Amino acid sequence: MVVLQQCPASMAYVVSANMDMKVPDYKLEASISKIFASEAAWYVTDECIQVLGGMGYMQETGVERVLRDLRIFRIFEGTNDILRLFVALTGIEVRGFLRLCFKPFVFSFFCSSLFSLCSKVGIPTGLSLEGIVHPGLDNSAHLVREFFLKDLFLRARPCNEQFHLKRVADAAIDIYAMAVVISRASRSLSLGRPTAEHEKLLCQTWSHEAFERVRENLRAVKSSTWNQSFANMKLISNAVVQNQGILAAHPLGF
């Protein structure tokens, strides 16, 4: 729950910095932040109710109202489903390369002078974070760097395959979250903040888990097994729509 709180908080600082610096285009970062924050808040509140047990469901704790109020955030200001398509389709508009995560300004708010990269056509193969990210976070920074050295989103699927686009968007969201959390922790470590080691722990934990999810999502985009699974889902949904209900009969025959 604490790790999930750290990520959207870090995103909020970066998007706010973009606005303060009069950056003309930060809609991708804002979209990712909205998706991530609304879903993280829902998960954390649901977990809180689970921890409290039956009392979490009662009005006395106040959490049940928070859960009800949070539900709308995944719908308004752009439903998260549509925003995911926006993130994926905008990201692959230039030869399939995701341009959002490392614009020059993304890290600059936290760690002066990071990633002076061109956001139009790609990432140089010689990209290095040495001397930019705090040495204590080199391993986490390396995980982020790995994806960009492999022409990450050149493997994106055609635009009408929404199952695949969701995978692409989820990978982008995780990578962006890794970037902003690394940036925040790096700044805390460099300034010797009292909470720096704790932030480092949060960063390392998130980076490892996000890395595994990104790798799995990108693997699924090109996986024949997942392609077949997605094709099956289309057949199932079409059958249910045509039947106006579930097709499978009761297994006992009555």
Short mmCIF file of C-alpha atoms in Angstrom, two decimals, residues 129-254:
data_model
loop_
_atom_site.label_atom_id
_atom_site.label_comp_id
_atom_site.label_asym_id
_atom_site.label_seq_id
_atom_site.Cartn_x
_atom_site.Cartn_y
_atom_site.Cartn_z
CA LEU A 129 22.50 6.90 -16.34
CA GLU A 130 25.90 6.91 -14.67
CA GLY A 131 26.41 10.16 -12.83
CA ILE A 132 22.73 11.07 -13.20
CA VAL A 133 20.94 8.69 -10.85
CA HIS A 134 22.32 8.24 -7.34
CA PRO A 135 24.77 5.28 -7.25
CA GLY A 136 22.59 3.56 -4.67
CA LEU A 137 19.90 3.21 -7.34
CA ASP A 138 22.07 1.99 -10.21
CA ASN A 139 20.36 -1.40 -10.27
CA SER A 140 16.90 0.16 -10.52
CA ALA A 141 18.05 2.59 -13.20
CA HIS A 142 19.54 -0.31 -15.16
CA LEU A 143 16.12 -2.00 -15.27
CA VAL A 144 14.59 1.07 -16.90
CA ARG A 145 17.49 1.44 -19.32
CA GLU A 146 17.15 -2.16 -20.49
CA PHE A 147 13.78 -1.59 -22.11
CA PHE A 148 14.87 1.42 -24.14
CA LEU A 149 17.95 -0.26 -25.51
CA LYS A 150 15.74 -2.92 -27.03
CA ASP A 151 13.52 -0.59 -29.09
CA LEU A 152 10.78 -1.33 -26.64
CA PHE A 153 7.61 -0.50 -28.49
CA LEU A 154 8.61 -1.51 -31.97
CA ARG A 155 6.84 -4.72 -31.09
CA ALA A 156 3.44 -3.02 -30.77
CA ARG A 157 0.50 -4.68 -32.53
CA PRO A 158 -1.87 -3.14 -35.10
CA CYS A 159 -4.10 -0.37 -33.76
CA ASN A 160 -7.34 -2.35 -33.85
CA GLU A 161 -6.12 -5.06 -31.48
CA GLN A 162 -7.15 -3.58 -28.17
CA PHE A 163 -6.01 -6.50 -26.02
CA HIS A 164 -2.49 -5.89 -27.27
CA LEU A 165 -2.74 -2.13 -26.92
CA LYS A 166 -3.71 -2.55 -23.28
CA ARG A 167 -0.54 -4.57 -22.73
CA VAL A 168 1.51 -1.85 -24.38
CA ALA A 169 -0.15 0.84 -22.27
CA ASP A 170 0.34 -1.12 -19.04
CA ALA A 171 4.02 -1.53 -19.85
CA ALA A 172 4.32 2.21 -20.52
CA ILE A 173 2.59 3.06 -17.25
CA ASP A 174 4.91 0.80 -15.27
CA ILE A 175 8.04 2.20 -16.91
CA TYR A 176 6.94 5.78 -16.33
CA ALA A 177 6.20 4.95 -12.69
CA MET A 178 9.68 3.45 -12.39
CA ALA A 179 11.21 6.61 -13.83
CA VAL A 180 9.50 9.06 -11.49
CA VAL A 181 10.05 6.96 -8.37
CA ILE A 182 13.74 6.51 -9.21
CA SER A 183 13.98 10.24 -9.75
CA ARG A 184 12.39 11.08 -6.42
CA ALA A 185 14.47 8.57 -4.47
CA SER A 186 17.63 9.72 -6.23
CA ARG A 187 16.99 13.30 -5.18
CA SER A 188 16.34 12.28 -1.57
CA LEU A 189 19.54 10.25 -1.45
CA SER A 190 21.59 13.05 -3.04
CA LEU A 191 20.28 15.58 -0.52
CA GLY A 192 20.69 13.22 2.42
CA ARG A 193 17.05 13.46 3.45
CA PRO A 194 16.08 11.59 6.66
CA THR A 195 13.69 9.35 4.69
CA ALA A 196 16.13 8.68 1.86
CA GLU A 197 16.89 5.06 2.73
CA HIS A 198 13.20 4.32 3.12
CA GLU A 199 12.50 5.90 -0.28
CA LYS A 200 15.32 3.86 -1.75
CA LEU A 201 13.67 0.70 -0.43
CA LEU A 202 10.32 1.72 -1.90
CA CYS A 203 12.00 2.49 -5.23
CA GLN A 204 13.88 -0.79 -5.43
CA THR A 205 10.79 -2.79 -4.54
CA TRP A 206 8.62 -1.06 -7.12
CA SER A 207 11.26 -1.19 -9.84
CA HIS A 208 11.74 -4.94 -9.47
CA GLU A 209 8.02 -5.72 -9.52
CA ALA A 210 7.30 -3.31 -12.37
CA PHE A 211 10.19 -4.70 -14.42
CA GLU A 212 8.73 -8.20 -14.22
CA ARG A 213 5.29 -6.96 -15.25
CA VAL A 214 6.65 -5.00 -18.19
CA ARG A 215 8.66 -7.96 -19.40
CA GLU A 216 5.61 -10.21 -19.17
CA ASN A 217 3.34 -7.71 -20.94
CA LEU A 218 5.78 -7.27 -23.80
CA ARG A 219 6.26 -11.00 -24.08
CA ALA A 220 2.49 -11.47 -24.31
CA VAL A 221 2.21 -8.95 -27.15
CA LYS A 222 4.17 -11.28 -29.43
CA SER A 223 3.15 -14.58 -27.85
CA SER A 224 1.22 -17.00 -30.07
CA THR A 225 -0.38 -18.44 -26.94
CA TRP A 226 -1.72 -15.08 -25.87
CA ASN A 227 -2.80 -14.32 -29.44
CA GLN A 228 -4.90 -17.45 -29.38
CA SER A 229 -6.29 -16.54 -25.97
CA PHE A 230 -7.31 -13.11 -27.22
CA ALA A 231 -8.92 -14.68 -30.29
CA ASN A 232 -10.86 -17.01 -28.00
CA MET A 233 -12.12 -14.05 -25.97
CA LYS A 234 -13.54 -12.50 -29.13
CA LEU A 235 -15.39 -15.72 -29.96
CA ILE A 236 -16.76 -15.97 -26.42
CA SER A 237 -17.98 -12.37 -26.33
CA ASN A 238 -19.57 -12.62 -29.79
CA ALA A 239 -21.41 -15.77 -28.78
CA VAL A 240 -22.74 -14.19 -25.57
CA VAL A 241 -23.90 -11.07 -27.41
CA GLN A 242 -25.69 -13.09 -30.09
CA ASN A 243 -27.32 -15.28 -27.45
CA GLN A 244 -28.12 -12.26 -25.25
CA GLY A 245 -26.82 -14.21 -22.29
CA ILE A 246 -24.59 -17.05 -21.15
CA LEU A 247 -24.68 -20.07 -23.43
CA ALA A 248 -23.42 -22.82 -21.15
CA ALA A 249 -26.25 -24.94 -19.73
CA HIS A 250 -26.39 -26.11 -16.14
CA PRO A 251 -23.95 -29.04 -15.79
CA LEU A 252 -26.59 -31.22 -14.09
CA GLY A 253 -29.05 -30.76 -16.90
CA PHE A 254 -31.87 -28.91 -15.08
#
